[in-house]
Structure formats: structure tokens, C-alpha cells
Amino acid sequence: WETQMEEWKARDKAVFDMTAPSQRVTGEEVDWIIEQLQTKVKGMQERLEFEEKIRQKELESSEHKAAHSIESMDDVDRYVMQDLGYDMEALEQLVRELTPEQSAALEEIDFTGRVNITAVEMAAEINVVPGLTEMQVQTLVDMEMSLLKNEALKSITKME
């Protein structure tokens, strides 16, 4: 920092001076933060690619393709879930009841490919999300477990 201080504006210097040395971030910490963020971005990109692959395969093989005009990939998701036997009204109600914080926390939990996870383990991970009811947790566990055990999805989603 000392080598850059000459380039700083007065406000930058004031903020720096107000920050206790123990609260300042080191270069190594910045590198670690960047690495963590890059890892998270990579994981999210892989997940999006994985989800897109599922959607495209379902779109190609869907019986609904001929019967319905599909307006978006969300429609495909809905048809896939209906084909798997889900009550979409109940699932949509569950999603509407979630707070933004709960939705964000659930997005962080990824069971993709974890075929050996038990319902109890899954419920324990989902229960970390604050404020979920037992019914919400059970609905989420049931949905995730059936997705993991669905043979058609397993063949579609094999990563190449």
C-alpha cells in the first residue's frame, strides 16, 4: 500500500487511516478471496451448463413438444417436473412462500450427482436454512431424492 499511497485521493487516505491495521486486508487475503469467488463462479457456470443440458435433452425428447407450444425454458422445467409426477401448484406455492434469503440459501445447496446421500442427510443440510417449516423441508427432500433416483434423468445428465 505504501508504494501506492501517492496516487490515492484524500478520501482514500482518510479511509485507510481510519481502518485499524488489524482490519486491513493483506494481498494474500485478497488473492484468497479472488480464488474463492472464481471457484464459486466456476461451480455456478458448471451448474448452469448442467441444467441447460437437462433442459435441452428434455426438450428434444419431450412428448409435450408436439402438443404444446413451449415459450421458455421455464415451461420445459415445468413439463419435466409434471412428467416426473410433481404437483406443480404445490411446488410453486412452496417457492412463493420462501423469503429471498431462504431462496438464496437453498440455491447454495446442490445435491446434483450425490446419489448416495440419504434423505436424513439431505434434510439436515436443508434444515440449515433458517425459518423453513417441516413440510417445506420434507417437500424439498422428496423432490430432490426423486430427482436423484430418476433413471431417465441419470441417462440424460451424464456429464461427458
PDB file of C-alpha atoms in Angstrom:
ATOM      1  CA  TRP A   1       0.000   0.000   0.000  1.00  0.00           C
ATOM      2  CA  GLU A   2       2.777   2.371   0.854  1.00  0.00           C
ATOM      3  CA  THR A   3       4.016   2.360  -2.741  1.00  0.00           C
ATOM      4  CA  GLN A   4       0.558   3.349  -3.978  1.00  0.00           C
ATOM      5  CA  MET A   5      -0.276   5.967  -1.353  1.00  0.00           C
ATOM      6  CA  GLU A   6       0.993   8.822  -3.510  1.00  0.00           C
ATOM      7  CA  GLU A   7      -1.719   8.007  -6.075  1.00  0.00           C
ATOM      8  CA  TRP A   8      -4.522   7.956  -3.515  1.00  0.00           C
ATOM      9  CA  LYS A   9      -7.105  10.676  -3.225  1.00  0.00           C
ATOM     10  CA  ALA A  10      -7.610  12.447   0.101  1.00  0.00           C
ATOM     11  CA  ARG A  11     -10.756  10.380   0.787  1.00  0.00           C
ATOM     12  CA  ASP A  12      -8.841   7.130   0.186  1.00  0.00           C
ATOM     13  CA  LYS A  13      -6.162   8.211   2.635  1.00  0.00           C
ATOM     14  CA  ALA A  14      -8.776   9.154   5.240  1.00  0.00           C
ATOM     15  CA  VAL A  15     -10.483   5.755   4.975  1.00  0.00           C
ATOM     16  CA  PHE A  16      -7.136   3.986   5.166  1.00  0.00           C
ATOM     17  CA  ASP A  17      -6.133   5.989   8.242  1.00  0.00           C
ATOM     18  CA  MET A  18      -9.497   5.243   9.922  1.00  0.00           C
ATOM     19  CA  THR A  19      -9.068   1.493   9.378  1.00  0.00           C
ATOM     20  CA  ALA A  20      -7.143  -0.228  12.130  1.00  0.00           C
ATOM     21  CA  PRO A  21      -4.120  -2.168  10.844  1.00  0.00           C
ATOM     22  CA  SER A  22      -5.654  -5.390  12.157  1.00  0.00           C
ATOM     23  CA  GLN A  23      -8.719  -4.761   9.974  1.00  0.00           C
ATOM     24  CA  ARG A  24      -6.813  -4.193   6.729  1.00  0.00           C
ATOM     25  CA  VAL A  25      -6.797  -6.927   4.148  1.00  0.00           C
ATOM     26  CA  THR A  26      -3.441  -8.306   3.038  1.00  0.00           C
ATOM     27  CA  GLY A  27      -2.544  -9.124  -0.538  1.00  0.00           C
ATOM     28  CA  GLU A  28      -2.655 -12.825   0.307  1.00  0.00           C
ATOM     29  CA  GLU A  29      -6.165 -12.433   1.704  1.00  0.00           C
ATOM     30  CA  VAL A  30      -7.279 -10.610  -1.436  1.00  0.00           C
ATOM     31  CA  ASP A  31      -5.816 -13.428  -3.540  1.00  0.00           C
ATOM     32  CA  TRP A  32      -7.651 -15.984  -1.400  1.00  0.00           C
ATOM     33  CA  ILE A  33     -10.942 -14.073  -1.744  1.00  0.00           C
ATOM     34  CA  ILE A  34     -10.497 -13.868  -5.514  1.00  0.00           C
ATOM     35  CA  GLU A  35      -9.727 -17.582  -5.669  1.00  0.00           C
ATOM     36  CA  GLN A  36     -12.854 -18.386  -3.641  1.00  0.00           C
ATOM     37  CA  LEU A  37     -15.002 -16.207  -5.884  1.00  0.00           C
ATOM     38  CA  GLN A  38     -13.533 -17.755  -9.039  1.00  0.00           C
ATOM     39  CA  THR A  39     -14.228 -21.229  -7.661  1.00  0.00           C
ATOM     40  CA  LYS A  40     -17.811 -20.222  -6.890  1.00  0.00           C
ATOM     41  CA  VAL A  41     -18.266 -18.726 -10.374  1.00  0.00           C
ATOM     42  CA  LYS A  42     -16.878 -21.871 -11.997  1.00  0.00           C
ATOM     43  CA  GLY A  43     -19.221 -24.046  -9.950  1.00  0.00           C
ATOM     44  CA  MET A  44     -22.208 -21.891 -10.861  1.00  0.00           C
ATOM     45  CA  GLN A  45     -21.252 -21.982 -14.545  1.00  0.00           C
ATOM     46  CA  GLU A  46     -20.959 -25.769 -14.442  1.00  0.00           C
ATOM     47  CA  ARG A  47     -24.328 -25.999 -12.739  1.00  0.00           C
ATOM     48  CA  LEU A  48     -25.942 -23.740 -15.353  1.00  0.00           C
ATOM     49  CA  GLU A  49     -24.416 -25.801 -18.161  1.00  0.00           C
ATOM     50  CA  PHE A  50     -25.643 -28.978 -16.475  1.00  0.00           C
ATOM     51  CA  GLU A  51     -29.166 -27.585 -16.093  1.00  0.00           C
ATOM     52  CA  GLU A  52     -29.161 -26.369 -19.691  1.00  0.00           C
ATOM     53  CA  LYS A  53     -28.126 -29.844 -20.842  1.00  0.00           C
ATOM     54  CA  ILE A  54     -31.032 -31.375 -18.932  1.00  0.00           C
ATOM     55  CA  ARG A  55     -33.464 -28.859 -20.393  1.00  0.00           C
ATOM     56  CA  GLN A  56     -32.252 -29.373 -23.947  1.00  0.00           C
ATOM     57  CA  LYS A  57     -32.414 -33.174 -23.684  1.00  0.00           C
ATOM     58  CA  GLU A  58     -35.895 -32.999 -22.219  1.00  0.00           C
ATOM     59  CA  LEU A  59     -36.960 -30.560 -24.901  1.00  0.00           C
ATOM     60  CA  GLU A  60     -35.689 -32.924 -27.577  1.00  0.00           C
ATOM     61  CA  SER A  61     -37.392 -35.975 -26.090  1.00  0.00           C
ATOM     62  CA  SER A  62     -40.473 -34.410 -24.520  1.00  0.00           C
ATOM     63  CA  GLU A  63     -43.855 -35.715 -25.505  1.00  0.00           C
ATOM     64  CA  HIS A  64     -45.107 -32.218 -24.798  1.00  0.00           C
ATOM     65  CA  LYS A  65     -43.044 -30.835 -27.649  1.00  0.00           C
ATOM     66  CA  ALA A  66     -45.683 -31.632 -30.229  1.00  0.00           C
ATOM     67  CA  ALA A  67     -48.673 -30.971 -28.001  1.00  0.00           C
ATOM     68  CA  HIS A  68     -47.662 -27.608 -26.534  1.00  0.00           C
ATOM     69  CA  SER A  69     -46.008 -24.518 -27.793  1.00  0.00           C
ATOM     70  CA  ILE A  70     -43.130 -24.026 -25.400  1.00  0.00           C
ATOM     71  CA  GLU A  71     -42.470 -20.371 -24.762  1.00  0.00           C
ATOM     72  CA  SER A  72     -39.465 -20.627 -22.449  1.00  0.00           C
ATOM     73  CA  MET A  73     -37.072 -22.991 -20.738  1.00  0.00           C
ATOM     74  CA  ASP A  74     -39.146 -22.457 -17.585  1.00  0.00           C
ATOM     75  CA  ASP A  75     -42.005 -24.139 -19.448  1.00  0.00           C
ATOM     76  CA  VAL A  76     -39.704 -27.082 -20.158  1.00  0.00           C
ATOM     77  CA  ASP A  77     -38.793 -27.259 -16.469  1.00  0.00           C
ATOM     78  CA  ARG A  78     -42.485 -27.285 -15.595  1.00  0.00           C
ATOM     79  CA  TYR A  79     -43.235 -30.061 -18.109  1.00  0.00           C
ATOM     80  CA  VAL A  80     -40.292 -32.130 -16.894  1.00  0.00           C
ATOM     81  CA  MET A  81     -41.409 -31.794 -13.294  1.00  0.00           C
ATOM     82  CA  GLN A  82     -45.002 -32.670 -14.229  1.00  0.00           C
ATOM     83  CA  ASP A  83     -43.751 -35.716 -16.144  1.00  0.00           C
ATOM     84  CA  LEU A  84     -41.895 -36.794 -13.002  1.00  0.00           C
ATOM     85  CA  GLY A  85     -45.199 -36.713 -11.128  1.00  0.00           C
ATOM     86  CA  TYR A  86     -44.862 -33.458  -9.211  1.00  0.00           C
ATOM     87  CA  ASP A  87     -47.765 -31.319  -8.134  1.00  0.00           C
ATOM     88  CA  MET A  88     -46.527 -28.100  -9.706  1.00  0.00           C
ATOM     89  CA  GLU A  89     -49.102 -25.967  -7.937  1.00  0.00           C
ATOM     90  CA  ALA A  90     -47.807 -27.175  -4.558  1.00  0.00           C
ATOM     91  CA  LEU A  91     -44.178 -26.635  -5.574  1.00  0.00           C
ATOM     92  CA  GLU A  92     -44.895 -23.153  -6.893  1.00  0.00           C
ATOM     93  CA  GLN A  93     -46.715 -22.325  -3.660  1.00  0.00           C
ATOM     94  CA  LEU A  94     -43.700 -23.522  -1.670  1.00  0.00           C
ATOM     95  CA  VAL A  95     -41.401 -21.299  -3.748  1.00  0.00           C
ATOM     96  CA  ARG A  96     -43.696 -18.287  -3.321  1.00  0.00           C
ATOM     97  CA  GLU A  97     -43.594 -18.740   0.459  1.00  0.00           C
ATOM     98  CA  LEU A  98     -39.785 -18.598   0.610  1.00  0.00           C
ATOM     99  CA  THR A  99     -38.072 -15.390   1.629  1.00  0.00           C
ATOM    100  CA  PRO A 100     -35.335 -14.077  -0.671  1.00  0.00           C
ATOM    101  CA  GLU A 101     -32.789 -15.152   1.954  1.00  0.00           C
ATOM    102  CA  GLN A 102     -34.207 -18.676   2.068  1.00  0.00           C
ATOM    103  CA  SER A 103     -34.197 -18.891  -1.723  1.00  0.00           C
ATOM    104  CA  ALA A 104     -30.573 -17.749  -1.845  1.00  0.00           C
ATOM    105  CA  ALA A 105     -29.559 -20.227   0.863  1.00  0.00           C
ATOM    106  CA  LEU A 106     -31.315 -23.097  -0.939  1.00  0.00           C
ATOM    107  CA  GLU A 107     -29.559 -22.157  -4.194  1.00  0.00           C
ATOM    108  CA  GLU A 108     -26.254 -22.721  -2.400  1.00  0.00           C
ATOM    109  CA  ILE A 109     -27.189 -26.330  -1.618  1.00  0.00           C
ATOM    110  CA  ASP A 110     -26.502 -28.618  -4.561  1.00  0.00           C
ATOM    111  CA  PHE A 111     -27.376 -32.305  -4.476  1.00  0.00           C
ATOM    112  CA  THR A 112     -26.552 -32.898  -8.143  1.00  0.00           C
ATOM    113  CA  GLY A 113     -24.775 -36.206  -8.599  1.00  0.00           C
ATOM    114  CA  ARG A 114     -24.827 -37.065  -4.887  1.00  0.00           C
ATOM    115  CA  VAL A 115     -26.618 -40.372  -5.452  1.00  0.00           C
ATOM    116  CA  ASN A 116     -25.505 -41.919  -2.160  1.00  0.00           C
ATOM    117  CA  ILE A 117     -26.952 -39.181   0.045  1.00  0.00           C
ATOM    118  CA  THR A 118     -29.758 -40.270   2.352  1.00  0.00           C
ATOM    119  CA  ALA A 119     -32.993 -38.398   2.955  1.00  0.00           C
ATOM    120  CA  VAL A 120     -31.905 -37.790   6.559  1.00  0.00           C
ATOM    121  CA  GLU A 121     -28.588 -36.264   5.433  1.00  0.00           C
ATOM    122  CA  MET A 122     -30.372 -34.169   2.851  1.00  0.00           C
ATOM    123  CA  ALA A 123     -32.914 -32.925   5.396  1.00  0.00           C
ATOM    124  CA  ALA A 124     -30.074 -31.999   7.753  1.00  0.00           C
ATOM    125  CA  GLU A 125     -28.463 -29.874   5.025  1.00  0.00           C
ATOM    126  CA  ILE A 126     -31.750 -28.219   4.080  1.00  0.00           C
ATOM    127  CA  ASN A 127     -32.597 -27.569   7.751  1.00  0.00           C
ATOM    128  CA  VAL A 128     -29.613 -25.203   7.910  1.00  0.00           C
ATOM    129  CA  VAL A 129     -31.797 -22.719   6.016  1.00  0.00           C
ATOM    130  CA  PRO A 130     -33.477 -20.626   8.720  1.00  0.00           C
ATOM    131  CA  GLY A 131     -37.257 -20.495   9.006  1.00  0.00           C
ATOM    132  CA  LEU A 132     -38.257 -23.461   6.835  1.00  0.00           C
ATOM    133  CA  THR A 133     -41.233 -25.454   8.058  1.00  0.00           C
ATOM    134  CA  GLU A 134     -41.069 -29.236   8.439  1.00  0.00           C
ATOM    135  CA  MET A 135     -43.467 -29.504   5.496  1.00  0.00           C
ATOM    136  CA  GLN A 136     -41.224 -27.350   3.289  1.00  0.00           C
ATOM    137  CA  VAL A 137     -38.150 -29.382   4.225  1.00  0.00           C
ATOM    138  CA  GLN A 138     -39.956 -32.663   3.564  1.00  0.00           C
ATOM    139  CA  THR A 139     -41.280 -31.436   0.202  1.00  0.00           C
ATOM    140  CA  LEU A 140     -37.796 -30.346  -0.844  1.00  0.00           C
ATOM    141  CA  VAL A 141     -36.256 -33.626   0.303  1.00  0.00           C
ATOM    142  CA  ASP A 142     -38.901 -35.670  -1.536  1.00  0.00           C
ATOM    143  CA  MET A 143     -38.357 -33.692  -4.722  1.00  0.00           C
ATOM    144  CA  GLU A 144     -34.547 -33.845  -4.599  1.00  0.00           C
ATOM    145  CA  MET A 145     -34.489 -37.549  -3.727  1.00  0.00           C
ATOM    146  CA  SER A 146     -36.778 -38.435  -6.616  1.00  0.00           C
ATOM    147  CA  LEU A 147     -34.658 -36.358  -9.000  1.00  0.00           C
ATOM    148  CA  LEU A 148     -31.519 -38.172  -7.852  1.00  0.00           C
ATOM    149  CA  LYS A 149     -33.159 -41.571  -8.261  1.00  0.00           C
ATOM    150  CA  ASN A 150     -34.827 -40.895 -11.622  1.00  0.00           C
ATOM    151  CA  GLU A 151     -33.229 -43.241 -14.168  1.00  0.00           C
ATOM    152  CA  ALA A 152     -34.275 -41.147 -17.179  1.00  0.00           C
ATOM    153  CA  LEU A 153     -32.573 -38.073 -15.749  1.00  0.00           C
ATOM    154  CA  LYS A 154     -29.473 -40.084 -14.876  1.00  0.00           C
ATOM    155  CA  SER A 155     -29.021 -41.076 -18.506  1.00  0.00           C
ATOM    156  CA  ILE A 156     -29.691 -37.533 -19.734  1.00  0.00           C
ATOM    157  CA  THR A 157     -27.384 -35.835 -17.292  1.00  0.00           C
ATOM    158  CA  LYS A 158     -24.297 -37.994 -17.542  1.00  0.00           C
ATOM    159  CA  MET A 159     -21.508 -35.478 -17.857  1.00  0.00           C
ATOM    160  CA  GLU A 160     -19.393 -36.111 -20.923  1.00  0.00           C
TER     161      GLU A 160
END
